[in-house]
Amino acid sequence: MRRGALRRAGAGFSALAVVSVLAGCTVGPDYVPAAAPVAKNFKELKGWKVATPSDALKRGDWWAFYRDHNLDFLIKQVEISNQNVAAQAAAYEQARAMIREAQAALFPVLNGTYNATRSYNGPGAGAAGALATGARLGQYSSTFVPGLSATWDLDVWGKVRRQIESNAAAAQASKADLDNAKLSAQAMLATAYFNLRAADSLHDLLERTVVQYKKTLDIVQNQFKAGYSVTAGDVATAEAQVFVTQAQALNVAAQRAQYEHAIAMLIGRPPAELTIAPHLLTGSIPRIPVTMPSALLERRPDIAAAERTMQEENALIGVAVAAYFPDISLSGLFQWTGTHPLPFNVANEVWSLGAAGTQVLFNGGLTSAQVDAARAAYWQAVATYRQTVLAALQGVEDQLVAIRLLTQALVVQQKAVKDAQTAVDVYLNQFQAGTVAFTTVVTAEITLLADQEAELTIRQDLFLDSVTLIENLGGGWDTTLLPTQKELEKDISLLPQLPPNGAGLRLEPPAPSSNH
């Protein structure tokens, strides 16, 4: 009996081997990346001075170009504590788990069972004879049935393998989304930081202007008391200039506080836990290496995510096409039956092997509709990918032309400020000499402050546009940072553990007493 069972089992496994050979077939289209609309060069690159070396941005800390230790410290907190980044990291972990879910379908499902039954059989028709002989009126019996059962849906047409391919591409896209979330949050923080520094500079300018206006007010009041040709209206105008400028300084202080709160949110802290000491926005923007348009396809995580989504949707076409073909499955059962709790006896064994095939003969066009929907989803992903590339090219072009023209505008505006300051000095001397009216001085002072604010705004915009340019160039990212499909399928841990939040932060300018 044992030999016959083994022969039959061997025949079953031989059939399984034949089916396994057929499992090399994978239906559906193999993935080929769609062409992207990329130009040979940037239209606005003329006049932009490229740094040396000019091959590509260095990986890692792109914000180090600005040489600001406070900015460096704050941006590094984004990866640790930013909650949007943490949410995207969890989404990436979920995507990796879905690969393992799909891989599980490649293997058989093995179940263990154990049934125990206690039964009673009455004397039935033989009761009279049993009474005559003094036998018991009924009989109790116990049955124990331990066993193993297995089912295996064979991936003959590659449906499961296509699903694994799709999930792996989705995980790669999720990893690119994670890196893009980090880059976006870092750029937002740098933008808020330079806005905060611009607010510090504007507040400082207004405070210095208030001091100057108070000196002018003293001159007007002295001349009014001395009986010169100065009216009470001139005194009121001088006082109004002081009050208006003080009000502007208070408004800037409120904006500055809001920027600080935004930075705290970006690093995952309550606003009460972060204090950033004032510091002026000085210096110039760094010279940023600009990659060629084609390099953006490798250096932007959002483009990489869109490209990986194309492969994800392409593989799902194969999953849908596999529904045209029959599902083939194997099943097996091996168990023992006996009256002992452990009836593992050759004489009590029961086993069976089976194979089944299921083919959909009619479903009202459901399968063809699902295939058409999968193809449409793929072409939607292609269009999204191409649009993402176009938007990236536009973003770089926009920042290149903005930085080039703002750099020129800053030089011109600095000359305007110099001339406006000369005009104020000349008119103020002439007013004291009694040769011009006070309104001339007021007009000149208003013009000077407006020119100074315009110069600061241009400098602020240069810093903001430089951050946006670096972000549009992908920061320090490239596609080699994505995990490969083999790494994902082996479930290699590629995500660092995030440390817990620390205590409150206080940033001070460089000094012996500084905490950072």
Coordinates of C-alpha atoms in Angstrom, one line a residue, residues 28-434:
G28 CA 0.8 41.1 -21.3
P29 CA 3.2 43.7 -22.8
D30 CA 6.8 44.0 -21.5
Y31 CA 7.6 47.4 -20.2
V32 CA 9.4 49.9 -22.4
P33 CA 9.7 53.5 -21.1
A34 CA 7.8 56.1 -23.1
A35 CA 9.7 58.9 -24.8
A36 CA 9.8 62.2 -22.9
P37 CA 9.6 65.7 -24.5
V38 CA 13.1 66.9 -23.7
A39 CA 14.9 69.7 -25.5
K40 CA 18.6 69.7 -26.3
N41 CA 19.3 72.7 -24.0
F42 CA 17.7 75.4 -21.9
K43 CA 16.4 78.4 -23.7
E44 CA 17.2 80.7 -20.7
L45 CA 20.7 79.3 -20.0
K46 CA 22.4 82.1 -22.0
G47 CA 23.9 84.6 -19.6
W48 CA 23.7 82.2 -16.7
K49 CA 27.1 81.6 -15.3
V50 CA 27.5 77.9 -14.5
A51 CA 29.6 76.9 -11.5
T52 CA 32.7 74.8 -11.7
P53 CA 32.4 71.8 -11.9
S54 CA 29.4 72.0 -14.1
D55 CA 28.5 68.4 -14.4
A56 CA 25.8 67.9 -11.7
L57 CA 24.8 68.9 -8.2
K58 CA 26.5 67.0 -5.5
R59 CA 24.3 64.5 -3.7
G60 CA 23.2 65.1 -0.2
D61 CA 23.1 68.5 1.5
W62 CA 22.2 70.9 -1.4
W63 CA 21.5 73.7 1.1
A64 CA 25.2 73.7 2.1
F65 CA 25.7 76.0 -0.9
Y66 CA 24.3 78.9 1.3
R67 CA 26.9 78.4 4.0
D68 CA 24.4 79.1 6.8
H69 CA 24.8 76.9 9.9
N70 CA 21.3 77.7 11.2
L71 CA 19.7 76.8 7.9
D72 CA 21.8 73.6 7.8
F73 CA 20.6 72.6 11.3
L74 CA 16.9 73.3 10.6
I75 CA 16.7 71.5 7.2
K76 CA 18.3 68.4 8.7
Q77 CA 15.3 68.2 11.1
V78 CA 12.9 67.8 8.2
E79 CA 13.8 64.2 7.6
I80 CA 13.6 63.4 11.3
S81 CA 10.4 65.2 12.4
N82 CA 8.4 66.5 9.5
Q83 CA 5.0 64.7 9.7
N84 CA 4.3 64.8 5.9
V85 CA 7.6 63.1 5.3
A86 CA 6.7 60.6 8.1
A87 CA 3.4 59.9 6.4
Q88 CA 5.0 59.3 3.1
A89 CA 7.6 57.0 4.7
A90 CA 4.7 54.9 6.1
A91 CA 3.1 54.8 2.6
Y92 CA 6.4 53.5 1.3
E93 CA 6.5 50.8 4.0
Q94 CA 2.9 49.9 2.9
A95 CA 4.0 49.6 -0.7
R96 CA 6.8 47.3 0.2
A97 CA 4.4 45.1 2.2
M98 CA 2.2 44.8 -0.8
I99 CA 5.1 43.3 -2.7
R100 CA 5.3 40.5 -0.1
E101 CA 1.5 40.1 -0.4
A102 CA 1.8 39.5 -4.1
Q103 CA 4.8 37.2 -3.7
A104 CA 2.8 35.0 -1.3
A105 CA 0.5 33.9 -4.2
L106 CA 3.5 32.1 -5.9
F107 CA 3.5 29.5 -3.1
P108 CA 1.1 26.8 -2.0
V109 CA -1.2 27.3 1.0
L110 CA -0.7 24.6 3.6
N111 CA -3.3 24.1 6.3
G112 CA -3.2 21.9 9.3
T113 CA -6.4 20.4 10.8
Y114 CA -7.3 18.4 13.8
N115 CA -10.8 17.0 14.4
A116 CA -11.9 15.2 17.5
T117 CA -15.4 13.6 17.7
R118 CA -17.0 11.9 20.7
S119 CA -20.1 9.8 19.8
Y120 CA -22.7 7.5 21.4
N121 CA -24.4 4.6 19.7
G122 CA -27.6 3.2 21.3
P123 CA -28.5 -0.6 21.5
G124 CA -31.1 -0.2 18.7
A125 CA -32.9 -3.4 17.5
G126 CA -30.7 -5.6 19.6
A127 CA -31.8 -4.2 22.9
A128 CA -33.7 -7.3 24.1
G129 CA -30.7 -9.6 23.4
A130 CA -28.4 -7.1 25.2
L131 CA -30.7 -7.1 28.2
A132 CA -30.8 -10.9 28.3
T133 CA -27.0 -11.1 28.4
G134 CA -26.6 -8.2 30.8
A135 CA -24.7 -6.0 28.2
R136 CA -24.7 -2.2 28.3
L137 CA -27.5 -0.5 26.5
G138 CA -25.2 1.7 24.3
Q139 CA -21.6 2.3 23.2
Y140 CA -19.4 5.4 23.3
S141 CA -16.6 5.9 20.7
S142 CA -14.0 8.6 19.9
T143 CA -12.5 9.5 16.5
F144 CA -9.4 11.6 16.0
V145 CA -8.5 13.0 12.5
P146 CA -5.3 15.0 12.2
G147 CA -4.3 16.0 8.7
L148 CA -2.6 18.4 6.3
S149 CA -4.2 20.0 3.2
A150 CA -2.6 22.1 0.6
T151 CA -3.8 24.2 -2.4
W152 CA -1.7 25.8 -5.1
D153 CA -2.9 28.2 -7.8
L154 CA -0.3 27.9 -10.5
D155 CA 0.9 31.1 -12.1
V156 CA 0.9 29.5 -15.6
W157 CA 0.2 32.7 -17.4
G158 CA 2.3 35.1 -15.3
K159 CA -0.6 36.9 -13.6
V160 CA 1.0 36.8 -10.2
R161 CA 4.4 37.7 -11.6
R162 CA 2.9 40.7 -13.4
Q163 CA 1.3 41.7 -10.1
I164 CA 4.6 41.5 -8.3
E165 CA 6.2 43.6 -11.1
S166 CA 3.4 46.2 -10.7
N167 CA 3.7 46.3 -6.9
A168 CA 7.5 46.6 -7.1
A169 CA 7.2 49.5 -9.5
A170 CA 4.6 51.1 -7.2
A171 CA 7.0 50.7 -4.3
Q172 CA 9.8 52.4 -6.4
A173 CA 7.3 55.2 -7.2
S174 CA 6.4 55.5 -3.5
K175 CA 10.1 55.7 -2.6
A176 CA 10.5 58.5 -5.2
D177 CA 7.4 60.2 -3.7
L178 CA 9.1 60.0 -0.3
D179 CA 12.3 61.6 -1.6
N180 CA 10.2 64.2 -3.3
A181 CA 8.3 65.0 -0.1
K182 CA 11.6 65.5 1.7
L183 CA 12.9 67.8 -1.1
S184 CA 9.7 69.7 -1.1
A185 CA 9.6 70.2 2.6
Q186 CA 13.3 71.2 2.6
A187 CA 12.7 73.8 -0.1
M188 CA 9.6 75.1 1.8
L189 CA 11.7 75.4 4.9
A190 CA 14.5 77.2 3.1
T191 CA 11.9 79.6 1.5
A192 CA 10.4 80.3 4.9
Y193 CA 13.9 80.8 6.4
F194 CA 15.0 83.3 3.7
N195 CA 11.6 85.1 4.1
L196 CA 12.3 85.3 7.8
R197 CA 15.8 86.7 7.2
A198 CA 14.3 89.2 4.8
A199 CA 11.8 90.3 7.5
D200 CA 14.8 90.7 9.8
S201 CA 16.5 93.0 7.3
L202 CA 13.3 94.9 6.6
H203 CA 12.6 95.4 10.3
D204 CA 16.2 96.6 10.8
L205 CA 15.8 99.0 7.8
L206 CA 12.6 100.4 9.3
E207 CA 14.1 100.8 12.7
R208 CA 17.0 102.7 11.2
T209 CA 14.6 104.8 9.2
V210 CA 12.6 105.7 12.4
V211 CA 15.8 106.9 14.0
Q212 CA 16.5 109.1 10.9
Y213 CA 12.9 110.4 10.8
K214 CA 13.2 111.4 14.5
K215 CA 16.3 113.4 13.7
T216 CA 14.4 115.1 10.9
L217 CA 11.5 115.7 13.3
D218 CA 13.9 117.4 15.8
I219 CA 15.1 119.7 13.1
V220 CA 11.6 120.7 12.0
Q221 CA 10.5 121.3 15.6
N222 CA 13.6 123.4 16.4
Q223 CA 13.0 125.5 13.3
F224 CA 9.3 125.9 14.1
K225 CA 10.2 127.0 17.7
A226 CA 12.8 129.4 16.3
G227 CA 10.2 131.1 14.1
Y228 CA 11.6 130.0 10.7
S229 CA 9.3 129.4 7.7
V230 CA 8.1 126.1 9.1
T231 CA 4.4 125.5 9.8
A232 CA 2.6 123.3 12.3
G233 CA 1.7 121.2 9.3
D234 CA 5.3 120.4 8.6
V235 CA 5.8 119.3 12.2
A236 CA 2.7 117.1 12.0
T237 CA 4.0 115.6 8.7
A238 CA 7.3 114.8 10.3
E239 CA 5.6 113.2 13.3
A240 CA 3.3 111.2 10.9
Q241 CA 6.4 109.8 9.1
V242 CA 7.8 108.5 12.4
F243 CA 4.5 106.9 13.4
V244 CA 3.8 105.3 10.0
T245 CA 7.2 103.8 9.9
Q246 CA 6.9 102.4 13.4
A247 CA 3.6 100.8 12.5
Q248 CA 5.3 99.2 9.4
A249 CA 8.0 97.8 11.7
L250 CA 5.4 96.2 14.0
N251 CA 3.6 94.7 11.0
V252 CA 6.9 93.2 9.8
A253 CA 7.6 91.8 13.3
A254 CA 4.2 90.0 13.1
Q255 CA 5.1 88.5 9.6
R256 CA 8.5 87.5 11.0
A257 CA 6.8 85.6 13.8
Q258 CA 4.6 83.8 11.4
Y259 CA 7.6 82.6 9.3
E260 CA 9.2 81.3 12.5
H261 CA 6.0 79.4 13.3
A262 CA 6.0 77.9 9.7
I263 CA 9.5 76.7 10.2
A264 CA 8.6 75.1 13.5
M265 CA 5.7 73.2 11.7
L266 CA 8.0 72.1 8.9
I267 CA 10.4 70.5 11.4
G268 CA 7.5 68.9 13.3
R269 CA 7.7 71.1 16.4
P270 CA 5.1 73.3 18.2
P271 CA 5.9 77.0 17.6
A272 CA 6.6 77.4 21.3
E273 CA 9.6 75.1 21.0
L274 CA 11.5 77.1 18.4
T275 CA 13.2 80.5 18.7
I276 CA 15.4 81.8 15.9
A277 CA 17.6 84.8 16.7
P278 CA 17.4 87.8 14.2
H279 CA 20.0 87.9 11.5
L280 CA 20.1 90.1 8.3
L281 CA 19.8 88.7 4.8
T282 CA 23.2 89.4 3.4
G283 CA 25.6 88.1 0.8
S284 CA 24.7 86.7 -2.6
I285 CA 23.2 83.5 -3.9
P286 CA 25.5 80.6 -4.7
R287 CA 26.4 79.7 -8.2
I288 CA 24.4 76.6 -8.9
P289 CA 25.5 73.9 -11.3
V290 CA 22.8 73.6 -13.9
T291 CA 22.2 70.2 -15.5
M292 CA 21.1 69.7 -19.1
P293 CA 17.4 69.1 -19.8
S294 CA 17.9 65.3 -20.4
A295 CA 19.6 65.0 -17.0
L296 CA 16.4 66.2 -15.3
L297 CA 14.9 62.8 -16.1
E298 CA 17.4 61.2 -13.7
R299 CA 17.6 64.0 -11.1
R300 CA 14.0 64.7 -10.2
P301 CA 12.2 62.4 -7.9
D302 CA 8.7 63.4 -9.1
I303 CA 9.7 62.5 -12.7
A304 CA 11.1 59.2 -11.5
A305 CA 7.9 58.5 -9.6
A306 CA 5.8 59.3 -12.8
E307 CA 8.1 56.9 -14.8
R308 CA 7.7 54.1 -12.3
T309 CA 4.0 54.6 -12.3
M310 CA 4.0 53.9 -16.0
Q311 CA 5.6 50.5 -15.4
E312 CA 3.2 49.8 -12.6
E313 CA 0.2 50.4 -14.9
N314 CA 1.9 48.5 -17.8
A315 CA 2.3 45.4 -15.7
L316 CA -1.4 45.6 -14.6
I317 CA -2.3 45.1 -18.3
G318 CA -0.7 41.7 -18.1
V319 CA -2.7 41.0 -14.9
A320 CA -5.9 41.8 -16.8
V321 CA -5.0 39.8 -19.9
A322 CA -4.3 36.7 -17.8
A323 CA -8.1 36.6 -17.1
Y324 CA -8.5 35.3 -20.7
F325 CA -6.7 32.1 -19.8
P326 CA -7.8 29.2 -17.5
D327 CA -6.8 29.1 -13.9
I328 CA -5.0 25.9 -13.0
S329 CA -4.7 24.7 -9.4
L330 CA -3.5 21.7 -7.5
S331 CA -4.8 20.4 -4.2
G332 CA -3.7 17.7 -1.8
L333 CA -4.8 16.0 1.4
F334 CA -3.0 13.8 3.8
Q335 CA -4.6 12.7 7.1
W336 CA -4.9 9.9 9.6
T337 CA -8.1 8.6 11.2
G338 CA -8.2 6.6 14.5
T339 CA -9.5 6.2 18.0
H340 CA -6.2 7.4 19.6
P341 CA -5.5 11.1 20.0
L342 CA -2.3 10.6 17.9
P343 CA -3.3 8.1 15.3
F344 CA -0.2 8.4 13.2
N345 CA -0.3 4.9 11.8
V346 CA 0.3 3.7 8.2
A347 CA -2.8 1.7 8.3
N348 CA -4.9 4.8 9.2
E349 CA -3.5 7.2 6.6
V350 CA -5.7 8.8 3.9
W351 CA -4.3 10.9 1.1
S352 CA -5.4 12.5 -2.2
L353 CA -4.0 14.6 -5.0
G354 CA -6.0 16.6 -7.4
A355 CA -5.8 19.2 -10.2
A356 CA -8.4 21.6 -11.5
G357 CA -8.8 24.0 -14.3
T358 CA -11.3 26.8 -14.5
Q359 CA -12.0 28.8 -17.7
V360 CA -14.5 31.6 -18.0
L361 CA -16.7 30.9 -21.0
F362 CA -18.9 34.0 -20.8
N363 CA -19.0 37.0 -18.5
G364 CA -20.7 39.6 -20.6
G365 CA -17.4 41.3 -21.9
L366 CA -16.1 41.9 -18.4
T367 CA -12.6 40.7 -19.1
S368 CA -12.2 42.8 -22.3
A369 CA -13.5 45.8 -20.5
Q370 CA -10.9 45.3 -17.7
V371 CA -8.1 44.9 -20.3
D372 CA -9.3 48.1 -22.0
A373 CA -9.4 49.9 -18.6
A374 CA -5.9 48.8 -17.8
R375 CA -4.6 50.0 -21.1
A376 CA -6.3 53.4 -20.6
A377 CA -4.8 53.7 -17.2
Y378 CA -1.3 53.1 -18.7
W379 CA -1.8 55.8 -21.3
Q380 CA -3.0 58.1 -18.6
A381 CA 0.3 57.4 -16.7
V382 CA 2.2 58.1 -19.9
A383 CA 0.5 61.5 -20.3
T384 CA 1.1 62.3 -16.7
Y385 CA 4.8 61.4 -17.0
R386 CA 5.2 63.6 -20.1
Q387 CA 3.4 66.5 -18.4
T388 CA 5.6 66.2 -15.4
V389 CA 8.7 66.4 -17.6
L390 CA 7.3 69.5 -19.3
A391 CA 6.5 71.2 -16.0
A392 CA 10.0 70.5 -14.8
L393 CA 11.5 72.0 -17.8
Q394 CA 9.3 75.1 -17.5
G395 CA 10.2 75.4 -13.8
V396 CA 13.9 75.5 -14.5
E397 CA 13.5 77.9 -17.4
D398 CA 11.4 80.2 -15.2
Q399 CA 14.0 80.3 -12.5
L400 CA 16.9 80.8 -14.8
V401 CA 15.4 83.8 -16.5
A402 CA 14.3 85.2 -13.1
I403 CA 17.7 84.9 -11.5
R404 CA 19.5 86.4 -14.5
L405 CA 17.2 89.4 -14.7
L406 CA 17.0 89.9 -11.0
T407 CA 20.7 89.9 -10.7
Q408 CA 20.8 92.8 -13.2
A409 CA 17.9 94.5 -11.5
L410 CA 19.8 94.4 -8.1
V411 CA 22.7 96.3 -9.5
V412 CA 20.5 98.9 -11.0
Q413 CA 18.4 99.2 -7.8
Q414 CA 21.5 99.6 -5.7
K415 CA 22.5 102.6 -7.8
A416 CA 19.0 104.0 -7.3
V417 CA 19.3 103.7 -3.6
K418 CA 22.6 105.5 -3.6
D419 CA 21.2 108.4 -5.6
A420 CA 18.1 108.6 -3.4
Q421 CA 20.3 108.8 -0.3
T422 CA 22.3 111.6 -1.9
A423 CA 19.0 113.4 -2.7
V424 CA 17.8 113.2 0.9
D425 CA 21.1 114.5 2.2
V426 CA 21.1 117.5 -0.2
Y427 CA 17.5 118.4 0.3
L428 CA 17.8 118.1 4.1
N429 CA 20.8 120.5 4.1
Q430 CA 18.9 122.9 1.8
F431 CA 15.8 122.7 4.0
Q432 CA 18.0 123.7 7.0
A433 CA 19.3 126.6 5.0
G434 CA 15.8 127.6 4.1

